[in-house]
Amino acid sequence: MVWFAPRVLLTMLAALFGGWLGEWLATQWALPTIPVTLMGATLGVGLFVARDAWRGSRLSAWLSRPEGGAPVSSLGLWGDLAVRAERALRARERDTAQERERLTQFLQAIEASPNGVVLLDAGDHITWCSRVAADHLGLQVERDLLQRITNLVRAPAFVQYLADPRPEQTVVIPAPQGNGQLSLMLRRYGTEGQRLLLVQDVTVRERQEAMRRDFVANVSHEIRTPLTVLSGFVETMHTLPLTEVERDRVLVLMSQQTQRMQTLVGDLLTLARLEGSPRPAVDDWAPLARVGQAVEAEARGLSAGAHHLSFEWGEALEVGGAEAELASALANLVNNAVRYTPAGGTVRIKAQRAHDGALHIAVTDTGPGIAAEHLPRLTERFYRVDSSRSRETGGTGLGLSIVKHVAQRHGGELRIDSLPGRGSTFTLVLPPTRLRAATPR
Ligand code: ADP
């Protein structure tokens, strides 16, 4: 509107000027005044319009110039208009680019999250999906866009949850691919019934939770058995008049049960200490021979001459780490060999350096051996191949678990080879960094 009035004024001026010029010419050359005046006015307006048309065509040429062409000049109103329009356009383009950049960064931040995000419209169609969510749910980002999510994730628990989500609650479903577990949570957003689906991989958490439950159940079970036996004996002593001999027998049995509980609690505490403390220092050196002597004495006491025992500790070495832990690990292996090998069998302990400099302390027995399917699980807490033999001989089911922990804490490992009917070899491997030649005293 600002430019409208001046333009009308200019057009009228052009008409007036043309008319005045026509009239002047008519009087000069004695021509008919009215027609010539009208022609002059028309010519004035015509020239003004022609000038506008010429500027319009220049403007059109300027608008179709390549990006960054010379600025428009001397086009009067049209040029001014074009420059303003272009400036507004550029400003809007800049805003759009900034918005796009912000959106990209926002999406990148969501993509960086370890949890997956899926956006659903009111009809549960996927409108956006992060790569983590796609990976967890087995989706293909481009292909599955605008698909209904229940056509792709069909776990009944999820379908039910989608139909009736409880606020703040999640649903755990098996991962569509692989053997993991996913936790899913729905949140409403927007005004049109859109929903946000958060996907979290809870495989490790669920496994740990299951392990914790199993552990508590196992410990309770292990303690309940001797406790039941003990309370039975207490009851017997209370209610029945026992002879001196019977009383002594019952007391021996009771002390066996308390011993069993004490051993179990001792092993549990050892495990807890091993799991909760930092790795033993490398520069606490102990002679292997001294560790060996303690192990040997314990094994001979346990076997009480029923087995052929042989000990070869090899070259004079010192081991770096926690001496008590290493002695307890070795004693566990040797005692197991003695406990599971029938009388008359052989138990052989041999320490030697391998090509890579590691120390292999192998405990070989001629006992019953262990079937291959048990081997991977032997170091699990409370895993037993033969439960009755384990309990008869005072086993807690925690021994090999302790050995594995000690080995790992010293940067080594426990290897198990066994053939049913032939015997077993348990090898404690210690890395060269934990070994040095013994200093002569
Ligand atoms: P436990 O206290 O029951 O001996 P361990 O953790 O020391 O527990 O051993 C786990 C299981 O491995 C034992 O219950 C036993 O069945 C088996 N096992 C361990 N050592 C031997 C061995 N030398 N010969 C045969 N079986 C063994």
mmCIF file of N, CA and C and ligand atoms in Angstrom, residues 336-337 339-340 365 370 378 383-386 390 395-400 424 426, ligand 1:
data_model
loop_
_atom_site.group_PDB
_atom_site.id
_atom_site.type_symbol
_atom_site.label_atom_id
_atom_site.label_comp_id
_atom_site.label_asym_id
_atom_site.label_seq_id
_atom_site.Cartn_x
_atom_site.Cartn_y
_atom_site.Cartn_z
ATOM 1 N N ASN A 336 40.204 -82.131 45.847
ATOM 2 C CA ASN A 336 39.174 -82.728 44.986
ATOM 3 C C ASN A 336 39.669 -84.041 44.400
ATOM 4 N N ALA A 337 40.905 -84.013 43.888
ATOM 5 C CA ALA A 337 41.463 -85.222 43.268
ATOM 6 C C ALA A 337 41.478 -86.362 44.283
ATOM 7 N N ARG A 339 39.581 -86.593 47.052
ATOM 8 C CA ARG A 339 38.215 -86.943 47.474
ATOM 9 C C ARG A 339 37.469 -87.759 46.428
ATOM 10 N N TYR A 340 37.698 -87.448 45.128
ATOM 11 C CA TYR A 340 36.916 -88.140 44.092
ATOM 12 C C TYR A 340 37.611 -89.395 43.552
ATOM 13 N N ASP A 365 44.449 -87.058 38.202
ATOM 14 C CA ASP A 365 44.047 -88.208 39.049
ATOM 15 C C ASP A 365 43.551 -89.346 38.176
ATOM 16 N N ILE A 370 35.035 -87.027 34.280
ATOM 17 C CA ILE A 370 33.801 -86.223 34.188
ATOM 18 C C ILE A 370 33.354 -86.192 32.723
ATOM 19 N N LEU A 378 31.387 -76.763 35.327
ATOM 20 C CA LEU A 378 31.993 -77.192 36.595
ATOM 21 C C LEU A 378 32.356 -76.050 37.527
ATOM 22 N N TYR A 383 27.608 -76.090 41.339
ATOM 23 C CA TYR A 383 27.398 -77.117 40.304
ATOM 24 C C TYR A 383 28.161 -78.378 40.703
ATOM 25 N N ARG A 384 27.443 -79.481 40.746
ATOM 26 C CA ARG A 384 28.073 -80.748 41.119
ATOM 27 C C ARG A 384 27.700 -81.812 40.089
ATOM 28 N N VAL A 385 28.662 -82.684 39.776
ATOM 29 C CA VAL A 385 28.350 -83.784 38.859
ATOM 30 C C VAL A 385 27.703 -84.886 39.689
ATOM 31 N N ASP A 386 28.335 -85.173 40.797
ATOM 32 C CA ASP A 386 27.851 -86.247 41.661
ATOM 33 C C ASP A 386 27.584 -85.635 43.039
ATOM 34 N N SER A 390 29.924 -85.548 46.528
ATOM 35 C CA SER A 390 30.418 -84.246 46.955
ATOM 36 C C SER A 390 30.086 -84.013 48.426
ATOM 37 N N GLY A 395 32.087 -81.686 50.495
ATOM 38 C CA GLY A 395 32.186 -80.645 49.443
ATOM 39 C C GLY A 395 31.066 -79.622 49.563
ATOM 40 N N THR A 396 31.360 -78.394 49.142
ATOM 41 C CA THR A 396 30.339 -77.345 49.195
ATOM 42 C C THR A 396 29.822 -76.988 47.801
ATOM 43 N N GLY A 397 30.505 -77.469 46.775
ATOM 44 C CA GLY A 397 30.122 -77.096 45.404
ATOM 45 C C GLY A 397 30.681 -75.737 45.007
ATOM 46 N N LEU A 398 31.541 -75.170 45.869
ATOM 47 C CA LEU A 398 32.083 -73.832 45.570
ATOM 48 C C LEU A 398 33.578 -73.870 45.232
ATOM 49 N N GLY A 399 34.206 -75.046 45.464
ATOM 50 C CA GLY A 399 35.668 -75.150 45.336
ATOM 51 C C GLY A 399 36.205 -74.661 43.988
ATOM 52 N N LEU A 400 35.671 -75.207 42.884
ATOM 53 C CA LEU A 400 36.221 -74.853 41.571
ATOM 54 C C LEU A 400 35.897 -73.411 41.196
ATOM 55 N N SER A 424 40.963 -87.300 35.551
ATOM 56 C CA SER A 424 40.863 -85.883 35.175
ATOM 57 C C SER A 424 42.187 -85.172 35.398
ATOM 58 N N PHE A 426 43.198 -81.159 36.151
ATOM 59 C CA PHE A 426 42.854 -79.747 36.373
ATOM 60 C C PHE A 426 44.164 -78.977 36.365
HETATM 61 P P1 ADP B 1 32.669 -79.858 45.477
HETATM 62 O O1 ADP B 1 32.786 -79.148 46.758
HETATM 63 O O2 ADP B 1 31.333 -80.479 45.237
HETATM 64 O O3 ADP B 1 33.798 -80.796 45.233
HETATM 65 P P2 ADP B 1 33.834 -78.291 43.387
HETATM 66 O O4 ADP B 1 33.450 -76.953 42.889
HETATM 67 O O5 ADP B 1 35.196 -78.449 43.968
HETATM 68 O O6 ADP B 1 32.708 -78.710 44.407
HETATM 69 O O7 ADP B 1 33.690 -79.323 42.198
HETATM 70 C C1 ADP B 1 32.514 -79.302 41.427
HETATM 71 C C2 ADP B 1 32.153 -80.698 40.962
HETATM 72 O O8 ADP B 1 33.136 -81.131 40.027
HETATM 73 C C3 ADP B 1 32.199 -81.714 42.061
HETATM 74 O O9 ADP B 1 30.947 -81.789 42.715
HETATM 75 C C4 ADP B 1 32.509 -82.971 41.313
HETATM 76 O O10 ADP B 1 31.311 -83.558 40.843
HETATM 77 C C5 ADP B 1 33.348 -82.528 40.149
HETATM 78 N N1 ADP B 1 34.787 -82.751 40.369
HETATM 79 C C6 ADP B 1 35.683 -81.855 40.838
HETATM 80 N N2 ADP B 1 36.918 -82.374 40.871
HETATM 81 C C7 ADP B 1 36.815 -83.644 40.399
HETATM 82 C C8 ADP B 1 37.733 -84.700 40.179
HETATM 83 N N3 ADP B 1 39.027 -84.575 40.442
HETATM 84 N N4 ADP B 1 37.249 -85.846 39.673
HETATM 85 C C9 ADP B 1 35.935 -86.001 39.394
HETATM 86 N N5 ADP B 1 35.022 -85.044 39.592
HETATM 87 C C10 ADP B 1 35.433 -83.864 40.079
#
